[in-house]
GROMACS .gro file of C-alpha atoms in nm:
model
  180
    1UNK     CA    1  -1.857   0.977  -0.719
    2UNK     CA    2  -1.525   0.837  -0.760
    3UNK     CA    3  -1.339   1.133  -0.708
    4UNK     CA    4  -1.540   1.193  -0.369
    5UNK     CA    5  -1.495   0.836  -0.232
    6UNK     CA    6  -1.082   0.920  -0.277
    7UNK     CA    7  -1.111   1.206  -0.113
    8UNK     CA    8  -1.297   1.069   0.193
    9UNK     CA    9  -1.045   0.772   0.151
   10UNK     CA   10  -0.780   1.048   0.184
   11UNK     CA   11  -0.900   1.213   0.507
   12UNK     CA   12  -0.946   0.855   0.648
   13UNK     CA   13  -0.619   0.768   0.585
   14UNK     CA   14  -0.488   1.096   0.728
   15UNK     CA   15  -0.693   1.109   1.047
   16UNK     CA   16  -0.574   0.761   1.096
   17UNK     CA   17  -0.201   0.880   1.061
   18UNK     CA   18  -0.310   1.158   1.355
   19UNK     CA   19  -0.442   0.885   1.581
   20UNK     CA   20  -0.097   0.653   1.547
   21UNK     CA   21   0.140   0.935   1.546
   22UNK     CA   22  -0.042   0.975   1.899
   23UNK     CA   23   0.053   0.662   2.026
   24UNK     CA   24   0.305   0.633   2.301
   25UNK     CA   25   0.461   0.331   2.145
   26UNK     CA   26   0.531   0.209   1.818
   27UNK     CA   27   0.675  -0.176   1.740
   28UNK     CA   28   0.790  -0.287   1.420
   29UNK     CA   29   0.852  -0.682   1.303
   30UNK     CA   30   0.890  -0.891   0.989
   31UNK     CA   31   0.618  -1.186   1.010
   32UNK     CA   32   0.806  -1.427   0.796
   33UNK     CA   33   0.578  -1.707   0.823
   34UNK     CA   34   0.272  -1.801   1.038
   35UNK     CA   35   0.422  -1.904   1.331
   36UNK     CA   36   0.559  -1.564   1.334
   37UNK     CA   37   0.193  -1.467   1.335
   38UNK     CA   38   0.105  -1.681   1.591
   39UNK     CA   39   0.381  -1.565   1.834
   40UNK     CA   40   0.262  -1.245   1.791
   41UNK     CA   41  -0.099  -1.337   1.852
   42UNK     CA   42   0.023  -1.524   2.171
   43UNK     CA   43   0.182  -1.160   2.311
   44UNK     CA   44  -0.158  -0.985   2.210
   45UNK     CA   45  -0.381  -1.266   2.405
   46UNK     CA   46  -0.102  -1.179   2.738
   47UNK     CA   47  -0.124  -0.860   2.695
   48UNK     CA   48  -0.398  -0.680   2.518
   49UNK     CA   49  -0.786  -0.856   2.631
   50UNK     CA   50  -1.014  -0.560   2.627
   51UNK     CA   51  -1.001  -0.257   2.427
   52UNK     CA   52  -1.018  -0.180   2.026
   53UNK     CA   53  -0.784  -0.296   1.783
   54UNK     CA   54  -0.784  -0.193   1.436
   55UNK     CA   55  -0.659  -0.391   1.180
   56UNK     CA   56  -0.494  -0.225   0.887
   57UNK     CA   57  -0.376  -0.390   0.550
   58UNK     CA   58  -0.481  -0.498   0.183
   59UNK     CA   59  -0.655  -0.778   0.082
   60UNK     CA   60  -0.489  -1.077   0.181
   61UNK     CA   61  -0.253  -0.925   0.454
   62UNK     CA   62  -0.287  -1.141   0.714
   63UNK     CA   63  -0.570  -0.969   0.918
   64UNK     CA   64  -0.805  -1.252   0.965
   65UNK     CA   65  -0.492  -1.481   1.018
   66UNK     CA   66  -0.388  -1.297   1.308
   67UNK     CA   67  -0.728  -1.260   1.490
   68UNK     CA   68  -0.780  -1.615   1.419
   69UNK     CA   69  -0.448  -1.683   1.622
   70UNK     CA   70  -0.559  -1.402   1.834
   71UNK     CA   71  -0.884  -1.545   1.956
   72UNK     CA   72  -0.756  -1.914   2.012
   73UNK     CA   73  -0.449  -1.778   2.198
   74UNK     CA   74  -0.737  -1.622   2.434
   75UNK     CA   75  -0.914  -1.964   2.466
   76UNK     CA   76  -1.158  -1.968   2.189
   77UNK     CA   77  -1.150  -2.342   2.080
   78UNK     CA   78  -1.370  -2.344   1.723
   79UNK     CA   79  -1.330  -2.195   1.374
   80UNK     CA   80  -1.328  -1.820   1.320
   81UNK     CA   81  -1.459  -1.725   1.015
   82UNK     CA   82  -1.436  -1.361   0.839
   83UNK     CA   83  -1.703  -1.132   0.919
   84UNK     CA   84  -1.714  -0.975   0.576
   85UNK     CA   85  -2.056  -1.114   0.427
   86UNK     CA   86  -2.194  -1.054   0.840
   87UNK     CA   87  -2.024  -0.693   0.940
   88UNK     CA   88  -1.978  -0.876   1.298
   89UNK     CA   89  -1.882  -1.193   1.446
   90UNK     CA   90  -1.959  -1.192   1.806
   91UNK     CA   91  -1.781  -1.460   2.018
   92UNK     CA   92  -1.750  -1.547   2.365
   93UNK     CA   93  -1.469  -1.677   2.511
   94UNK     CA   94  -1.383  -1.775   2.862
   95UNK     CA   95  -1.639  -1.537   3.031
   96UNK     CA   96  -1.531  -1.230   2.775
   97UNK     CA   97  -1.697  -1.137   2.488
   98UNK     CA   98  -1.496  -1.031   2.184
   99UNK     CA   99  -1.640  -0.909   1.864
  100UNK     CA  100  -1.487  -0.911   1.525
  101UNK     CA  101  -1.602  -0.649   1.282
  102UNK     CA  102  -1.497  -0.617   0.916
  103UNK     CA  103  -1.653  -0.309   0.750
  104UNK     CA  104  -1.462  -0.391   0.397
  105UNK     CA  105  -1.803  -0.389   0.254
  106UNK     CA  106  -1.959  -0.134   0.434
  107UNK     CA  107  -2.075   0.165   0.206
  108UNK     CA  108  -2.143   0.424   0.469
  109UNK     CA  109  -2.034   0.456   0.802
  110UNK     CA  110  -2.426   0.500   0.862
  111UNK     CA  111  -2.470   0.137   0.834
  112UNK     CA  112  -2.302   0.006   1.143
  113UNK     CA  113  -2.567   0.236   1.337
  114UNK     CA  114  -2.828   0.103   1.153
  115UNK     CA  115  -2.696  -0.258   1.238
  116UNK     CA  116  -2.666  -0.133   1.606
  117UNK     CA  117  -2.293  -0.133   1.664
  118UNK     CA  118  -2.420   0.099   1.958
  119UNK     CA  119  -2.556  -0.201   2.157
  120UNK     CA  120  -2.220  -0.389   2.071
  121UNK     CA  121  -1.990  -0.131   2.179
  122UNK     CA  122  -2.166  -0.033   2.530
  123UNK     CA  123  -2.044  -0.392   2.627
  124UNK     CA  124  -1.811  -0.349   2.943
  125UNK     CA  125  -1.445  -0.486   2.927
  126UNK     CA  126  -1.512  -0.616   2.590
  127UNK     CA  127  -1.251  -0.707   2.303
  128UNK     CA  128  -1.325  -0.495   1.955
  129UNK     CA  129  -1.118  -0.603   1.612
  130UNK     CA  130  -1.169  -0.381   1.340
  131UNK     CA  131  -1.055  -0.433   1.004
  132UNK     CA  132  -1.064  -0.200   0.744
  133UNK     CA  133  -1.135   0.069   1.028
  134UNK     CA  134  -1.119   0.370   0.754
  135UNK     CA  135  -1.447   0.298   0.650
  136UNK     CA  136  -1.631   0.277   0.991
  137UNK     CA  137  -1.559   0.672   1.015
  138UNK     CA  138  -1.728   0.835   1.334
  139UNK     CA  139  -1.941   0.513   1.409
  140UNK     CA  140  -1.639   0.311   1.560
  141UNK     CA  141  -1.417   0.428   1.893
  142UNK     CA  142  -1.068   0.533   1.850
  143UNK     CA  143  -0.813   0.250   1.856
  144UNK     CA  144  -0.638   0.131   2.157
  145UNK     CA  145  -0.415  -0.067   1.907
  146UNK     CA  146  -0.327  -0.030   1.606
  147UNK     CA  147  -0.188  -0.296   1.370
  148UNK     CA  148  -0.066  -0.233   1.025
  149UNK     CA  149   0.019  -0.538   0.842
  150UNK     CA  150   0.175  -0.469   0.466
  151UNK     CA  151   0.298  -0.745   0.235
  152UNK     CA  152   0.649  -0.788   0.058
  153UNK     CA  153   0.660  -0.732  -0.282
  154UNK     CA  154   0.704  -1.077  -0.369
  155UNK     CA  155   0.416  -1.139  -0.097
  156UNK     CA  156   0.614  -1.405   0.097
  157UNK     CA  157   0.655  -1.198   0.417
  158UNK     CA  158   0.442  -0.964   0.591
  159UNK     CA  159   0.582  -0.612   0.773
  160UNK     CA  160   0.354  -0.547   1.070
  161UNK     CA  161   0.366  -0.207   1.256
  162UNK     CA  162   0.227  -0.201   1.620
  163UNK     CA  163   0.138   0.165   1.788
  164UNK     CA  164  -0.021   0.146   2.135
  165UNK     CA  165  -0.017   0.355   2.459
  166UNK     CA  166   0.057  -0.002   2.693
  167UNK     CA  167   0.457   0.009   2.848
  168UNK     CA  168   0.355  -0.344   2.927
  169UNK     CA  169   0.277  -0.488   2.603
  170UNK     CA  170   0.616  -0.265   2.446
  171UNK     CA  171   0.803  -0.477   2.721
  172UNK     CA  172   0.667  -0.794   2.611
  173UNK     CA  173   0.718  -0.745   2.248
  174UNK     CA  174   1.097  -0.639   2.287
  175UNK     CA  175   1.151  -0.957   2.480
  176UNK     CA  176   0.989  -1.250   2.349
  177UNK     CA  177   1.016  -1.103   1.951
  178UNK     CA  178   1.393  -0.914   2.042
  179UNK     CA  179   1.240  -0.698   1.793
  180UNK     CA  180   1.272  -0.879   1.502
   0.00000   0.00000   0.00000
């Protein structure tokens, strides 16, 4: 069972390399601290309000962080909590509805049609955040947005990788971050 849950891992991880080596654009910058993250989060709410992002990165990476910043750079004005325990949080936020999905505890793809990620993802000019993305499989869209966040290995800064098809949101990022 092991050995069949690495190799699935494997092809995940590989099909996911297809989709960003796909993407027009690619952005790179060094999230030192969280007003780094925040800045960035401020370009995403500018620039990127419908669409599917996937969030890539270990435990503790930051992904939650940045959708947090994400969401109340859009306008959302209470907490946002990880979906983890839920699957979904569903939010609505100046007239837009965003949902957050974190499948890290998902143990089949299957599930999320089960829990009718259908009904959520037929919702027009939506917002979709998905972290841990690998393990969605066939049950969630391709990615509009892709952010990789990895941490240093003394864990005090954060590497974030950006790939995207939006000449808009490059522009953006190479002037208000001068790729940093």
């Amino acid at each position: 069972m092991a050995w069949a849950f690495c190799e699935s891992s494997a092809i995940i991880i590989v099909l996911l390399s297809l989709v960003v080596s796909i993407m027009q654009y690619s952005f790179n910058l060094t999230l030192n601290n969280e007003q780094d993250t925040q800045n960035l989060a401020q370009i995403l709410a500018q620039h990127f309000t419908t669409g599917v992002v996937y969030l890539i990165g270990d435990l503790g990476a930051g992904k939650t962080t940045l959708t947090r910043h994400y969401l109340q750079h859009l306008g959302h004005q209470g907490s946002v909590k990880s979906p983890t325990y839920t699957l979904v949080e569903p939010y609505q936020v100046q007239g837009r509805d965003i949902f957050h999905f974190d499948l890290y505890r998902l143990n089949d793809p299957y599930e999320l049609e089960l829990m009718g990620i259908r009904d959520y993802l037929e919702t027009p000019n939506a917002l979709f955040l998905f972290e841990w993305p690998s393990k969605g499989g066939d049950e969630i869209p391709q990615a509009d947005l892709i952010i990789d966040i990895q941490k240093s290995e003394d864990e005090l800064t954060r590497s974030a990788t950006l790939s995207f098809h939006s000449v808009a949101l490059l522009q953006a990022l190479e002037s208000q971050l001068n790729n940093a």
